[in-house]
C-alpha cells in the first residue's frame, strides 16, 4: 500500500529559535521577543477562574474581545477579525488574495511567515533590498509587476529593528499601485516612542487597501495562548470570515486578551522597562564595537561586523552560560544575532556574562 500522492510544497520550514526551556528551567531565553514582564496581574486572575465553560465551543467571532479592542484602540468593531496568533491572519490573507504564480513583495529581511504562507499557495516571493537594514520604498516599488498582489512589512521590522516613519509610509502607499494590498504588521508598535513614528492602524484606519496585523504575543505576554487580530476594510473582513476556521480562537485566549488590552498600566510599565533596559544594553554593547538598531521594539539586532569576535563564537559562549539568543541564519543576515530584552535580573545576568566573555577573548 502506498501513501496517496500529495502536493509538493517547496518551502523552508519555520524553525523557532532555540528554546531549552523545557529541558532545563535555568536557561535565560532571550530569543523570541516575548514579553519581558510576563502578563498583567489582571490576566493572572483569569487563570484562577473555575467557571469558564471550557466544555462549550467559544464564540466563533470573538465578539467580547473585538468590543474591547474597538473601545481601547478606537477602531471599528466590524473591521476586526481575531486569529490564533497574527500568524493565522497572515495565512488567511494569503489564502484570500493569492493564486498560484501571483507575486508577493517582502523586504529582504522580514518575518519568515510572510514568505512561508505565500509559497504554500504557490505564489512567487520577491525580496526588495534594504539599505543599512532599513526597508527601502524605492526598492519595493522597483519589484512591482502586474502580478503583484500583496506587499507585507512589519513596522518596526523584525528582525532588523528599524522602522519607516509616518511620511515614508504615506509615500509608500501613494507610490504603490492602488490595487496592491499593503499589509502592515504592527506587532511591536507599542515599544516605538519616536516622534516621527505612527502605527499602521493609526495611520491607515480608514484606508481600503491597507490591512493591519496586531498580536497579543509580544508586549501582552500571551504568546502561548495564540491570539492576534487583523483590521481592514469590511469587504476584506467579511471575506476572511468565510474562510476562517469556525472556532480558531479559544475561550481562554479571548478572555485573557480582553483583560490584557484594558490594562493600560501594564502597557506603560512594559514600555518604560523596555526603553530603560534597551538603551542600557545598546550602550553596553557599543563598548565592544557591537552596533545595534535604536530602541523601537523589544529586541536588538547585534551586528558583529566591527567586533573582535564573530557572532557564532559569541552565541556559543552565551549558550555555555545558559543564555539563548536568536541566530540569523534563516534570515540570511551575516554575522548578526537578535537579542530580546529580558526582565531586570535576566538583563543584569546577560551584562555580567558579556563582560566576562570579553575579558577572556
Ligand atoms: C513581525 C511579527 N509578526 C507576527 C509575529 C507572530 O505573532 P503571533 O504570535 O501573533 O503569531 C511575529 C512573531 O515573532 C513577528 O515578529
Short mmCIF file of C-alpha atoms and ligand atoms in Angstrom, two decimals:
data_model
loop_
_atom_site.label_atom_id
_atom_site.label_comp_id
_atom_site.label_asym_id
_atom_site.label_seq_id
_atom_site.Cartn_x
_atom_site.Cartn_y
_atom_site.Cartn_z
CA UNK A 1 0.00 0.00 0.00
CA UNK A 2 1.36 3.45 -0.80
CA UNK A 3 0.59 6.90 0.55
CA UNK A 4 -1.77 8.77 -1.79
CA UNK A 5 0.19 11.47 -3.59
CA UNK A 6 0.08 14.98 -2.14
CA UNK A 7 1.16 18.36 -3.41
CA UNK A 8 4.88 19.08 -3.48
CA UNK A 9 5.43 22.02 -1.11
CA UNK A 10 8.77 23.68 -1.68
CA UNK A 11 9.40 25.85 1.38
CA UNK A 12 11.97 26.24 4.10
CA UNK A 13 10.13 25.15 7.23
CA UNK A 14 9.90 27.74 10.04
CA UNK A 15 12.44 26.95 12.75
CA UNK A 16 11.75 28.73 16.02
CA UNK A 17 14.77 29.99 17.95
CA UNK A 18 16.29 27.55 20.44
CA UNK A 19 14.13 27.18 23.50
CA UNK A 20 15.79 24.85 26.01
CA UNK A 21 13.06 25.97 28.37
CA UNK A 22 11.56 22.53 28.91
CA UNK A 23 14.86 20.73 29.26
CA UNK A 24 16.37 22.96 31.85
CA UNK A 25 14.48 25.64 33.72
CA UNK A 26 17.67 27.58 34.36
CA UNK A 27 18.06 28.83 30.80
CA UNK A 28 17.65 32.53 30.16
CA UNK A 29 15.63 32.70 26.97
CA UNK A 30 16.14 35.94 25.05
CA UNK A 31 15.44 34.59 21.58
CA UNK A 32 11.75 35.05 20.74
CA UNK A 33 10.87 38.70 21.52
CA UNK A 34 8.44 37.62 24.21
CA UNK A 35 7.16 39.88 26.98
CA UNK A 36 9.92 40.66 29.48
CA UNK A 37 7.46 41.26 32.31
CA UNK A 38 5.20 38.24 31.78
CA UNK A 39 1.49 39.08 31.89
CA UNK A 40 -0.57 41.70 33.72
CA UNK A 41 -1.91 40.75 37.15
CA UNK A 42 -5.47 41.21 35.83
CA UNK A 43 -4.80 38.46 33.29
CA UNK A 44 -3.45 36.16 36.01
CA UNK A 45 -6.84 36.36 37.78
CA UNK A 46 -8.43 34.62 34.79
CA UNK A 47 -6.16 31.61 35.35
CA UNK A 48 -7.94 31.10 38.66
CA UNK A 49 -11.46 31.36 37.25
CA UNK A 50 -13.04 27.93 37.67
CA UNK A 51 -16.28 28.95 35.96
CA UNK A 52 -15.00 29.18 32.39
CA UNK A 53 -17.23 26.92 30.28
CA UNK A 54 -14.50 25.01 28.53
CA UNK A 55 -16.90 22.22 27.57
CA UNK A 56 -18.66 24.72 25.26
CA UNK A 57 -17.39 25.95 21.92
CA UNK A 58 -16.10 29.51 22.06
CA UNK A 59 -17.77 32.44 20.32
CA UNK A 60 -16.69 31.98 16.70
CA UNK A 61 -16.49 35.73 16.13
CA UNK A 62 -14.72 36.65 19.41
CA UNK A 63 -17.21 39.47 19.93
CA UNK A 64 -16.20 40.23 23.54
CA UNK A 65 -12.59 40.71 22.58
CA UNK A 66 -13.41 42.68 19.45
CA UNK A 67 -15.60 45.03 21.52
CA UNK A 68 -12.70 45.55 23.95
CA UNK A 69 -10.24 46.16 21.11
CA UNK A 70 -12.52 48.64 19.36
CA UNK A 71 -13.01 50.55 22.64
CA UNK A 72 -9.33 50.59 23.65
CA UNK A 73 -7.76 51.44 20.31
CA UNK A 74 -10.72 53.38 18.93
CA UNK A 75 -11.41 51.44 15.79
CA UNK A 76 -14.41 49.91 14.10
CA UNK A 77 -15.65 46.62 15.65
CA UNK A 78 -16.88 45.42 12.24
CA UNK A 79 -13.40 45.75 10.76
CA UNK A 80 -11.69 43.43 13.24
CA UNK A 81 -11.05 39.69 12.91
CA UNK A 82 -9.29 37.58 15.55
CA UNK A 83 -6.97 34.69 14.89
CA UNK A 84 -4.86 32.03 16.58
CA UNK A 85 -1.95 34.44 16.61
CA UNK A 86 -1.48 37.09 13.94
CA UNK A 87 0.20 34.17 12.24
CA UNK A 88 -3.19 32.72 11.34
CA UNK A 89 -4.35 36.07 9.98
CA UNK A 90 -1.28 36.17 7.70
CA UNK A 91 -2.21 32.69 6.49
CA UNK A 92 -5.83 33.72 5.82
CA UNK A 93 -4.81 36.89 3.97
CA UNK A 94 -2.60 34.76 1.71
CA UNK A 95 -5.46 32.31 1.12
CA UNK A 96 -7.81 35.15 0.27
CA UNK A 97 -5.57 37.19 -2.01
CA UNK A 98 -3.18 34.80 -3.71
CA UNK A 99 -3.38 32.38 -6.57
CA UNK A 100 -0.59 30.26 -7.95
CA UNK A 101 2.05 32.42 -9.70
CA UNK A 102 0.85 35.68 -8.18
CA UNK A 103 3.63 37.77 -6.70
CA UNK A 104 4.26 38.99 -3.18
CA UNK A 105 6.92 41.56 -2.26
CA UNK A 106 8.75 41.36 1.05
CA UNK A 107 11.68 43.34 2.40
CA UNK A 108 14.73 41.04 2.20
CA UNK A 109 14.92 40.70 5.99
CA UNK A 110 11.38 40.13 7.13
CA UNK A 111 9.31 37.89 9.38
CA UNK A 112 9.54 34.39 7.92
CA UNK A 113 5.83 33.53 7.96
CA UNK A 114 5.02 36.00 5.15
CA UNK A 115 7.13 34.01 2.70
CA UNK A 116 6.08 30.62 4.05
CA UNK A 117 2.31 31.18 3.70
CA UNK A 118 2.74 32.88 0.32
CA UNK A 119 4.79 29.98 -1.01
CA UNK A 120 2.39 27.34 0.31
CA UNK A 121 -0.25 28.82 -2.02
CA UNK A 122 2.24 28.71 -4.88
CA UNK A 123 2.83 32.46 -5.11
CA UNK A 124 6.22 33.82 -6.08
CA UNK A 125 8.04 35.80 -3.40
CA UNK A 126 10.22 38.72 -4.47
CA UNK A 127 12.59 40.31 -1.97
CA UNK A 128 13.29 44.04 -2.03
CA UNK A 129 16.81 45.06 -0.97
CA UNK A 130 17.12 47.02 2.26
CA UNK A 131 19.54 49.87 2.93
CA UNK A 132 21.54 49.53 6.15
CA UNK A 133 18.90 47.12 7.46
CA UNK A 134 16.14 49.62 6.69
CA UNK A 135 13.23 48.90 4.33
CA UNK A 136 13.64 50.79 1.05
CA UNK A 137 10.44 52.14 -0.50
CA UNK A 138 12.26 52.70 -3.77
CA UNK A 139 13.36 49.06 -3.91
CA UNK A 140 9.87 47.81 -3.11
CA UNK A 141 8.44 49.86 -5.96
CA UNK A 142 11.11 48.51 -8.33
CA UNK A 143 9.86 44.96 -7.70
CA UNK A 144 6.24 45.67 -8.61
CA UNK A 145 4.85 43.92 -11.67
CA UNK A 146 1.35 43.26 -12.99
CA UNK A 147 1.32 40.09 -10.92
CA UNK A 148 1.98 41.79 -7.56
CA UNK A 149 -0.91 41.21 -5.15
CA UNK A 150 0.48 41.93 -1.67
CA UNK A 151 3.34 43.86 -0.05
CA UNK A 152 3.99 42.73 3.52
CA UNK A 153 6.05 44.70 6.01
CA UNK A 154 6.43 44.80 9.76
CA UNK A 155 6.88 48.25 11.25
CA UNK A 156 9.07 48.23 13.34
CA UNK A 157 10.58 45.40 11.37
CA UNK A 158 11.58 42.03 12.77
CA UNK A 159 14.48 41.07 12.75
CA UNK A 160 16.24 44.35 11.85
CA UNK A 161 14.59 46.60 14.45
CA UNK A 162 14.31 49.55 12.08
CA UNK A 163 11.15 51.39 11.05
CA UNK A 164 9.56 53.53 8.36
CA UNK A 165 8.34 56.88 9.66
CA UNK A 166 4.92 58.37 9.02
CA UNK A 167 5.81 60.25 5.86
CA UNK A 168 7.67 57.24 4.44
CA UNK A 169 4.61 55.06 4.98
CA UNK A 170 2.39 57.62 3.27
CA UNK A 171 4.84 57.80 0.35
CA UNK A 172 4.90 54.01 0.03
CA UNK A 173 1.10 53.78 -0.12
CA UNK A 174 0.98 56.62 -2.68
CA UNK A 175 3.63 55.11 -4.94
CA UNK A 176 2.28 51.57 -4.78
CA UNK A 177 -0.36 50.69 -7.34
CA UNK A 178 -3.68 51.05 -5.51
CA UNK A 179 -4.78 47.54 -6.50
CA UNK A 180 -1.99 46.04 -4.39
CA UNK A 181 -2.82 45.25 -0.76
CA UNK A 182 -0.30 46.75 1.67
CA UNK A 183 -0.15 44.67 4.87
CA UNK A 184 1.41 46.49 7.82
CA UNK A 185 2.30 44.31 10.77
CA UNK A 186 2.16 46.39 13.98
CA UNK A 187 3.50 43.53 16.18
CA UNK A 188 5.98 45.77 18.03
CA UNK A 189 4.30 49.18 17.69
CA UNK A 190 3.83 49.83 21.43
CA UNK A 191 7.59 49.98 22.00
CA UNK A 192 8.26 52.67 19.38
CA UNK A 193 8.21 56.08 21.08
CA UNK A 194 9.87 58.03 18.24
CA UNK A 195 8.06 61.24 17.37
CA UNK A 196 8.02 60.55 13.64
CA UNK A 197 6.54 57.06 14.08
CA UNK A 198 2.88 56.21 13.77
CA UNK A 199 1.41 52.73 13.87
CA UNK A 200 -0.13 51.26 10.75
CA UNK A 201 -3.52 51.20 12.45
CA UNK A 202 -3.43 54.85 13.48
CA UNK A 203 -2.33 55.97 10.05
CA UNK A 204 -4.46 53.77 7.81
CA UNK A 205 -7.59 53.02 9.85
CA UNK A 206 -9.81 54.18 7.02
CA UNK A 207 -7.71 53.19 4.02
CA UNK A 208 -9.31 50.42 1.99
CA UNK A 209 -6.13 48.97 0.50
CA UNK A 210 -4.14 48.66 3.74
CA UNK A 211 -4.57 45.73 6.10
CA UNK A 212 -3.18 45.80 9.66
CA UNK A 213 -1.88 42.97 11.85
CA UNK A 214 -1.69 43.09 15.64
CA UNK A 215 -0.67 40.49 18.22
CA UNK A 216 -1.04 39.70 21.91
CA UNK A 217 2.15 37.60 21.82
CA UNK A 218 4.65 40.38 22.40
CA UNK A 219 4.03 43.16 24.95
CA UNK A 220 0.90 41.49 26.38
CA UNK A 221 2.72 38.24 27.10
CA UNK A 222 0.13 35.81 25.68
CA UNK A 223 2.40 34.07 23.14
CA UNK A 224 1.44 30.56 24.11
CA UNK A 225 -2.30 31.25 24.00
CA UNK A 226 -2.04 32.12 20.28
CA UNK A 227 -4.09 35.25 19.87
CA UNK A 228 -3.82 38.13 17.43
CA UNK A 229 -6.06 40.20 15.19
CA UNK A 230 -6.36 41.80 11.81
CA UNK A 231 -8.00 45.07 10.80
CA UNK A 232 -9.15 46.07 7.35
CA UNK A 233 -11.98 47.14 5.11
CA UNK A 234 -15.32 45.43 5.83
CA UNK A 235 -15.26 43.70 2.45
CA UNK A 236 -11.93 42.06 3.28
CA UNK A 237 -13.04 41.17 6.81
CA UNK A 238 -16.31 39.62 5.61
CA UNK A 239 -14.42 37.51 3.09
CA UNK A 240 -11.94 36.43 5.77
CA UNK A 241 -14.84 35.31 7.98
CA UNK A 242 -15.89 32.97 5.18
CA UNK A 243 -12.55 31.15 5.20
CA UNK A 244 -11.76 31.39 8.91
CA UNK A 245 -11.85 28.08 10.84
CA UNK A 246 -15.05 28.45 12.90
CA UNK A 247 -13.54 28.16 16.41
CA UNK A 248 -9.99 29.33 15.80
CA UNK A 249 -9.73 31.44 18.96
CA UNK A 250 -10.25 29.57 22.23
CA UNK A 251 -12.25 30.93 25.15
CA UNK A 252 -9.28 31.24 27.48
CA UNK A 253 -7.22 33.20 24.95
CA UNK A 254 -10.16 35.50 24.21
CA UNK A 255 -10.78 36.22 27.92
CA UNK A 256 -7.10 36.82 28.68
CA UNK A 257 -6.65 39.13 25.69
CA UNK A 258 -9.79 41.09 26.66
CA UNK A 259 -8.34 41.71 30.12
CA UNK A 260 -4.85 42.38 28.78
CA UNK A 261 -5.85 45.12 26.36
CA UNK A 262 -7.62 47.13 29.03
CA UNK A 263 -4.69 47.13 31.48
CA UNK A 264 -3.04 50.39 30.42
CA UNK A 265 -0.79 50.36 33.50
CA UNK A 266 0.88 47.14 32.39
CA UNK A 267 1.47 48.53 28.91
CA UNK A 268 3.10 51.67 30.33
CA UNK A 269 5.27 49.69 32.73
CA UNK A 270 6.40 47.31 29.97
CA UNK A 271 7.30 50.14 27.60
CA UNK A 272 9.20 52.03 30.33
CA UNK A 273 11.12 48.88 31.23
CA UNK A 274 11.93 48.21 27.59
CA UNK A 275 13.18 51.72 26.88
CA UNK A 276 15.33 51.79 30.01
CA UNK A 277 16.93 48.37 29.53
CA UNK A 278 17.06 48.57 25.74
CA UNK A 279 19.17 51.73 25.89
CA UNK A 280 21.35 50.39 28.67
CA UNK A 281 22.08 47.17 26.77
CA UNK A 282 22.60 49.01 23.48
CA UNK A 283 25.17 51.33 25.08
CA UNK A 284 26.83 48.44 26.82
CA UNK A 285 27.32 46.54 23.55
CA UNK A 286 28.77 49.63 21.85
CA UNK A 287 31.75 49.29 24.26
CA UNK A 288 32.63 46.11 22.39
CA UNK A 289 32.04 47.55 18.90
CA UNK A 290 28.78 45.67 18.51
CA UNK A 291 26.34 48.01 16.82
CA UNK A 292 22.55 47.74 17.07
CA UNK A 293 19.27 49.29 15.99
CA UNK A 294 17.67 52.02 18.10
CA UNK A 295 15.19 51.06 20.80
CA UNK A 296 11.92 50.98 18.86
CA UNK A 297 10.97 47.37 19.65
CA UNK A 298 11.75 44.77 22.33
CA UNK A 299 14.86 43.37 20.65
CA UNK A 300 18.24 44.38 19.35
CA UNK A 301 19.89 43.17 16.19
CA UNK A 302 23.52 42.82 17.26
CA UNK A 303 25.95 43.44 14.40
CA UNK A 304 29.43 41.95 14.92
CA UNK A 305 31.00 43.42 11.77
CA UNK A 306 33.40 45.62 13.76
CA UNK A 307 33.69 43.40 16.81
CA UNK A 308 36.80 41.35 17.53
CA UNK A 309 34.80 38.11 17.81
CA UNK A 310 32.24 36.60 15.44
CA UNK A 311 28.52 36.29 16.15
CA UNK A 312 28.86 32.47 16.06
CA UNK A 313 31.51 32.42 18.73
CA UNK A 314 29.61 34.91 20.87
CA UNK A 315 26.44 32.81 20.65
CA UNK A 316 28.32 29.67 21.67
CA UNK A 317 29.81 31.45 24.66
CA UNK A 318 26.41 32.75 25.75
CA UNK A 319 24.94 29.25 25.46
CA UNK A 320 27.68 27.87 27.71
CA UNK A 321 26.42 30.39 30.22
CA UNK A 322 22.80 29.28 29.75
CA UNK A 323 21.73 32.30 27.68
CA UNK A 324 19.80 31.65 24.47
CA UNK A 325 19.55 34.29 21.75
CA UNK A 326 18.46 34.05 18.11
CA UNK A 327 20.85 33.17 15.30
CA UNK A 328 20.16 34.91 11.99
CA UNK A 329 20.99 32.09 9.53
CA UNK A 330 17.37 31.54 8.45
CA UNK A 331 17.09 35.27 7.83
CA UNK A 332 20.36 35.19 5.85
CA UNK A 333 21.87 38.05 7.86
CA UNK A 334 25.60 37.52 8.22
CA UNK A 335 27.50 37.95 11.49
CA UNK A 336 24.46 39.18 13.42
CA UNK A 337 22.32 37.91 16.29
CA UNK A 338 18.96 39.03 17.65
CA UNK A 339 18.61 39.61 21.36
CA UNK A 340 15.29 40.16 23.14
CA UNK A 341 15.13 42.49 26.13
CA UNK A 342 14.54 40.40 29.26
CA UNK A 343 13.40 41.16 32.78
CA UNK A 344 15.76 43.05 35.09
CA UNK A 345 17.53 40.04 36.57
CA UNK A 346 17.93 38.39 33.15
CA UNK A 347 19.39 41.61 31.74
CA UNK A 348 21.78 42.03 34.65
CA UNK A 349 22.93 38.43 34.24
CA UNK A 350 23.41 38.98 30.49
CA UNK A 351 25.61 42.04 31.04
CA UNK A 352 27.69 40.19 33.61
CA UNK A 353 28.23 37.25 31.24
CA UNK A 354 29.11 39.50 28.28
CA UNK A 355 31.68 41.35 30.39
CA UNK A 356 33.22 38.00 31.35
CA UNK A 357 33.27 36.82 27.72
CA UNK A 358 35.16 39.88 26.52
CA UNK A 359 37.60 39.76 29.38
CA UNK A 360 38.71 36.36 28.17
CA UNK A 361 38.99 36.89 24.41
C1 LIG B 1 6.63 40.84 12.90
C2 LIG B 1 5.91 39.69 13.51
N1 LIG B 1 4.66 39.47 13.14
C3 LIG B 1 3.95 38.43 13.67
C4 LIG B 1 4.53 37.59 14.58
C5 LIG B 1 3.73 36.42 15.07
O1 LIG B 1 2.93 36.76 16.09
P1 LIG B 1 1.83 35.75 16.63
O2 LIG B 1 2.42 35.11 17.83
O3 LIG B 1 0.67 36.64 16.94
O4 LIG B 1 1.50 34.76 15.59
C6 LIG B 1 5.84 37.78 14.99
C7 LIG B 1 6.47 36.86 15.93
O5 LIG B 1 7.64 36.83 16.18
C8 LIG B 1 6.55 38.87 14.44
O6 LIG B 1 7.81 39.12 14.78
#
